[in-house]
Structure formats: C-alpha cells, structure tokens
Short mmCIF file of C-alpha atoms in Angstrom, two decimals:
data_model
loop_
_atom_site.label_atom_id
_atom_site.label_comp_id
_atom_site.label_asym_id
_atom_site.label_seq_id
_atom_site.Cartn_x
_atom_site.Cartn_y
_atom_site.Cartn_z
CA MET A 23 120.28 122.55 92.83
CA ALA A 24 117.48 120.79 94.68
CA ARG A 25 114.66 119.08 92.81
CA LEU A 26 111.23 119.73 94.35
CA HIS A 27 108.10 117.64 93.65
CA TYR A 28 104.52 118.59 94.44
CA PHE A 29 101.83 115.92 94.55
CA GLY A 30 98.03 115.89 94.74
CA ARG A 31 96.44 119.21 95.64
CA LEU A 32 99.89 120.79 96.04
CA MET A 33 100.42 120.35 92.32
CA ASP A 34 97.47 122.72 91.80
CA ALA A 35 98.62 125.10 94.55
CA PHE A 36 102.07 125.44 92.95
CA GLY A 37 100.79 125.27 89.39
CA THR A 38 103.41 122.63 88.53
CA HIS A 39 104.38 119.12 89.61
CA ALA A 40 108.13 119.76 89.91
CA GLU A 41 110.83 122.40 89.76
CA THR A 42 114.57 122.78 90.19
CA LEU A 43 115.68 125.33 92.73
CA ALA A 44 118.84 126.63 94.41
CA LEU A 45 118.06 126.52 98.14
CA PRO A 46 118.49 130.00 99.64
CA ALA A 47 121.23 130.50 102.23
CA GLY A 48 120.04 129.54 105.70
CA ILE A 49 117.41 127.06 104.51
CA ALA A 50 119.02 123.99 106.04
CA ASP A 51 116.13 121.77 107.11
CA THR A 52 112.59 120.79 106.11
CA SER A 53 111.00 123.11 108.64
CA ALA A 54 112.83 126.17 107.28
CA LEU A 55 112.06 125.08 103.73
CA ARG A 56 108.32 124.76 104.45
CA SER A 57 108.14 128.28 105.93
CA TRP A 58 110.29 129.94 103.29
CA LEU A 59 108.55 128.26 100.34
CA ASP A 60 105.06 128.85 101.70
CA ASN A 61 105.85 132.52 102.19
CA ASP A 62 107.70 132.89 98.87
CA ARG A 63 104.77 131.42 96.90
CA LYS A 64 102.09 133.06 99.07
CA LEU A 65 100.40 129.74 99.81
CA GLY A 66 98.78 130.95 103.01
CA GLY A 67 100.12 128.20 105.28
CA VAL A 68 99.30 125.15 103.16
CA LEU A 69 102.88 123.86 103.42
CA LEU A 70 102.82 124.20 107.21
CA GLU A 71 100.01 121.64 107.57
CA LYS A 72 101.14 118.65 109.63
CA THR A 73 99.31 116.25 107.34
CA ILE A 74 101.69 117.22 104.51
CA ARG A 75 104.67 114.88 104.74
CA ILE A 76 108.06 115.24 103.09
CA ALA A 77 110.12 112.59 101.31
CA ILE A 78 113.82 113.21 100.76
CA ASN A 79 115.49 111.14 98.06
CA ASP A 80 112.50 108.75 97.97
CA THR A 81 112.20 108.19 101.72
CA ILE A 82 109.61 109.80 104.01
CA VAL A 83 111.51 111.56 106.81
CA SER A 84 110.64 112.51 110.37
CA GLU A 85 110.93 116.25 110.67
CA PRO A 86 112.73 118.51 110.94
CA TRP A 87 115.22 116.77 108.65
CA PRO A 88 118.37 118.36 107.21
CA ILE A 89 118.30 119.18 103.51
CA ALA A 90 121.07 119.82 100.99
CA ASP A 91 121.16 121.48 97.60
CA SER A 92 121.59 118.10 95.89
CA ASP A 93 118.41 116.61 97.41
CA ASP A 94 115.26 115.40 95.74
CA ILE A 95 112.46 116.77 97.96
CA ALA A 96 108.82 115.74 97.61
CA PHE A 97 105.80 117.27 99.37
CA LEU A 98 103.09 114.68 100.00
CA PRO A 99 99.52 115.57 101.01
CA PRO A 100 97.44 112.81 102.68
CA VAL A 101 97.59 109.69 100.50
CA GLY A 102 95.01 107.06 99.67
CA GLY A 103 94.07 104.90 96.74
CA GLY A 104 91.37 102.35 96.01
CA MET B 295 102.49 89.94 92.90
CA ILE B 296 101.94 93.68 92.66
CA THR B 297 101.04 95.64 89.54
CA LEU B 298 100.53 99.34 88.94
CA THR B 299 99.09 99.97 85.51
CA ASP B 300 97.68 102.80 83.43
CA GLN B 301 95.78 100.25 81.33
CA PRO B 302 92.26 98.91 82.05
CA PHE B 303 92.12 95.32 83.32
CA ASP B 304 89.45 92.62 83.48
CA PRO B 305 88.96 91.41 87.10
CA ALA B 306 87.36 88.13 85.96
CA GLU B 307 90.35 87.30 83.78
CA VAL B 308 92.80 88.28 86.51
CA LEU B 309 90.92 86.13 89.04
CA ARG B 310 91.08 83.09 86.74
CA GLU B 311 94.87 83.49 86.46
CA PHE B 312 95.11 83.88 90.22
CA GLU B 313 93.08 80.69 90.78
CA LYS B 314 95.57 78.80 88.61
CA ARG B 315 98.50 80.22 90.54
CA ALA B 316 96.85 79.39 93.88
CA ALA B 317 95.91 75.83 92.91
CA GLY B 318 95.74 73.68 96.04
CA ALA B 319 94.50 76.46 98.33
CA GLY B 320 91.17 75.82 100.05
CA ALA B 321 90.02 79.45 100.05
CA ILE B 322 90.32 82.35 97.65
CA VAL B 323 88.98 85.82 98.40
CA SER B 324 88.99 88.61 95.84
CA PHE B 325 87.91 92.23 96.00
CA THR B 326 87.34 94.59 93.09
CA GLY B 327 86.97 98.33 93.63
CA LEU B 328 85.19 100.34 90.92
CA VAL B 329 85.06 104.05 90.17
CA ARG B 330 81.73 105.33 91.54
CA ASP B 331 79.48 107.19 89.13
CA ALA B 332 78.42 109.83 91.65
CA SER B 333 80.06 111.65 94.55
CA LYS B 334 78.60 114.19 96.97
CA LEU B 335 79.77 116.87 94.55
CA GLY B 336 77.90 115.52 91.57
CA LYS B 337 78.04 113.09 88.70
CA VAL B 338 81.57 111.77 88.24
CA LYS B 339 83.15 112.27 84.82
CA THR B 340 86.70 111.01 85.47
CA LEU B 341 88.95 109.94 88.32
CA HIS B 342 92.66 110.63 88.00
CA LEU B 343 95.11 108.52 90.01
CA GLN B 344 98.60 109.82 90.67
CA ALA B 345 101.40 107.64 92.13
CA TYR B 346 104.96 108.39 93.20
CA THR B 347 107.38 105.77 91.95
CA PRO B 348 109.19 104.11 93.72
CA LEU B 349 107.45 104.98 97.03
CA THR B 350 104.08 103.63 95.90
CA GLU B 351 105.43 100.25 94.81
CA ARG B 352 107.72 99.96 97.83
CA GLY B 353 104.85 100.66 100.25
CA ILE B 354 102.49 98.11 98.71
CA THR B 355 105.26 95.51 98.65
CA LYS B 356 105.82 96.10 102.38
CA ALA B 357 102.06 95.78 103.09
CA ALA B 358 101.98 92.51 101.13
CA SER B 359 104.94 91.25 103.12
CA ASP B 360 103.17 92.25 106.38
CA ALA B 361 100.08 90.32 105.26
CA ASN B 362 102.22 87.28 104.49
CA LYS B 363 103.78 87.41 107.95
CA ARG B 364 100.43 87.80 109.67
CA TRP B 365 98.36 85.18 107.80
CA PRO B 366 99.32 81.83 106.28
CA LEU B 367 98.79 82.79 102.62
CA ASP B 368 99.47 80.58 99.62
CA ALA B 369 99.25 83.48 97.18
CA LEU B 370 98.45 87.17 97.05
CA MET B 371 97.82 89.66 94.30
CA VAL B 372 97.32 93.43 94.09
CA ILE B 373 96.53 95.42 90.96
CA HIS B 374 96.06 99.19 91.18
CA ARG B 375 95.23 101.56 88.36
CA ILE B 376 96.93 104.88 87.79
CA GLY B 377 96.08 107.56 85.23
CA ASP B 378 92.58 108.50 84.08
CA LEU B 379 89.59 106.27 84.82
CA ALA B 380 85.93 106.46 83.88
CA PRO B 381 82.99 105.58 86.19
CA GLY B 382 82.46 101.83 86.41
CA GLU B 383 86.08 100.98 85.61
CA PRO B 384 87.95 98.69 88.01
CA ILE B 385 90.46 100.75 89.99
CA VAL B 386 91.79 98.15 92.41
CA PHE B 387 91.87 94.35 92.66
CA VAL B 388 93.09 92.33 95.63
CA ALA B 389 93.11 88.54 95.84
CA THR B 390 94.36 86.26 98.60
CA ALA B 391 94.55 82.49 98.85
CA SER B 392 94.93 80.35 101.94
CA ALA B 393 94.10 76.89 103.25
CA HIS B 394 91.02 78.24 105.09
CA ARG B 395 88.67 81.17 104.56
CA ARG B 396 89.38 83.34 107.62
CA ALA B 397 92.99 84.10 106.72
CA ALA B 398 92.02 84.89 103.12
CA PHE B 399 89.17 87.22 104.18
CA GLU B 400 91.24 89.04 106.78
CA ALA B 401 94.33 89.46 104.63
CA ALA B 402 92.27 90.91 101.76
CA ASP B 403 90.52 93.30 104.17
CA PHE B 404 93.87 94.34 105.68
CA LEU B 405 95.38 95.01 102.24
CA MET B 406 92.39 97.10 101.17
CA ASP B 407 92.59 99.20 104.35
CA TYR B 408 96.28 99.78 103.59
CA LEU B 409 95.51 100.76 99.99
CA LYS B 410 92.73 103.18 101.04
CA THR B 411 94.70 105.08 103.69
CA GLU B 412 98.45 104.54 103.35
CA ALA B 413 99.27 103.58 99.79
CA VAL B 414 100.98 106.50 98.07
CA PHE B 415 98.27 107.64 95.65
CA TRP B 416 96.43 110.89 95.12
CA LYS B 417 92.98 110.96 93.55
CA LYS B 418 91.45 113.81 91.62
CA GLU B 419 87.78 113.56 90.86
CA THR B 420 86.18 115.57 88.08
CA THR B 421 82.41 115.95 88.39
CA ASP B 422 79.90 118.07 86.53
CA SER B 423 80.50 120.72 89.22
CA GLY B 424 84.32 120.86 88.89
CA ALA B 425 87.50 119.02 89.92
CA HIS B 426 88.82 118.34 93.42
CA TRP B 427 91.35 116.11 95.17
CA VAL B 428 89.85 113.31 97.28
CA GLU B 429 91.53 112.38 100.56
CA PRO B 430 90.67 109.43 102.86
CA ARG B 431 87.51 109.75 105.03
CA PRO B 432 87.70 109.42 108.85
CA GLU B 433 86.01 105.99 108.49
CA ASP B 434 88.87 104.85 106.26
CA TYR B 435 91.40 105.65 109.01
CA GLU B 436 89.18 103.91 111.61
CA ASP B 437 89.05 100.82 109.42
CA ARG B 438 92.82 100.80 109.10
CA ASP B 439 93.29 101.22 112.86
CA ARG B 440 91.42 97.96 113.54
CA TRP B 441 94.57 96.13 112.47
CA SER B 442 96.87 97.77 114.99
CA LYS B 443 94.42 97.42 117.93
CA THR B 444 94.53 93.66 117.68
CA GLY B 445 98.36 93.68 117.63
CA ALA B 446 100.48 93.25 114.53
#
C-alpha cells in the first residue's frame, strides 16, 4: 500500500491530508498517478499543474519518476513561508 | 541554529540570546516578520502555517549552509512558526552576525528570500470574507532570483 499526502490547497481539494491506497495496476510512475488520481477524484486537472511537485519518500523528484506500492508520496503545491 | 515551533516567541528575547552567542562580531542584523492584520481579501482573523517534516527542516538547513558558504558569518539563527497565528504575532525571525555589516545584511536578506519562496510551508489565511491558501507573489520570486543572477 502506498501512503499519499496532500498539502496546502490540495488538502482541501481531497478533503483529507493523507490516505493509504493500493496503486492500481499500470500506475507505475508519477505522471500516470497524477492523471489517474485527478480523474478518479474528479479534480478537474488540479493534479496536472506543473507547479504541483511530488516528493517520494521525503525527497522531491524530477518527473516522471517511478513509483511502487510501498512508497510515501506527497503532493506539494507552491511553497512559501514568512 | 534553526527552530520550527508551534509556540509564540519573543523576538527581543531571542535577539538578546543571539547577541550573546555572537559576541565578538562587529555587525548583527535581525529581521522579524509579523502576521499582517489585513489582506486584499479583508481583515485577517488567523494565519495557519503548515510544514512537512523533515523536508522543511532539511531545506532551511541547506539554505543556512549556503549562506555560511557565501558570506563570512559568525552566527546565524532562523525561527519559523507553524500552526495557528493571530495578526501581529511574529511568524519568522532571522538573525545574522558577521565582522562587518554588508555580509550580515545580505545573508539575512538571502535567507528571507529563501523562506518566502522555497521553504516548505503552506499558509492558509482566514479573513472575515473566508479562508484561502496564500502562495508567493511574483515579486517574491523576483527577489529570490536576485541571488542567482549575481552567481552563487
């Protein structure tokens, strides 16, 4: 099972900050995951935005990046503090 | 020294401690960022700061290390709030110490530009007209880009 995390405005879009999910067959990289998840949750393309980055197991990856069912996958909208 | 905290802090007290730690330096610069009481969407009620441990801490540590490589600093300090804040509360504090003023000014400015545009935080502002997530402004990215134009 993969652990998915949603931060910032994605937390509101998904209605939760995290979930555990069995990746469907054929969803083998971040690009496929974005499309499948966006479609599955009817997000209207939010997850396809280039400004949303993905961290796998606590490291931001350059995409597309392979994913496995044991991964911790975080979706990160544009960041900024202060 | 880098601290993420969900507790309020007193910038004056923190600065006094920093001055002790930086004893011998000829220049100390400090910056305190406060939660604004109004945004373009109305009167601010609360600001919520979300971080992603350990990415947030790791990123700020790297920025501090970059600042140390780029300027001759005697000491450096970053405090950033997470959780719920009220208008007027300190949200961020940066202090730098060096032999001379220029390095201290520039390093503090560099660290703030990092914190505004690259540090792993998300901000949700609640005003009297509702709640929304705040992302960096184009000016924030322009400010950050000044540091790469001059060569890292």
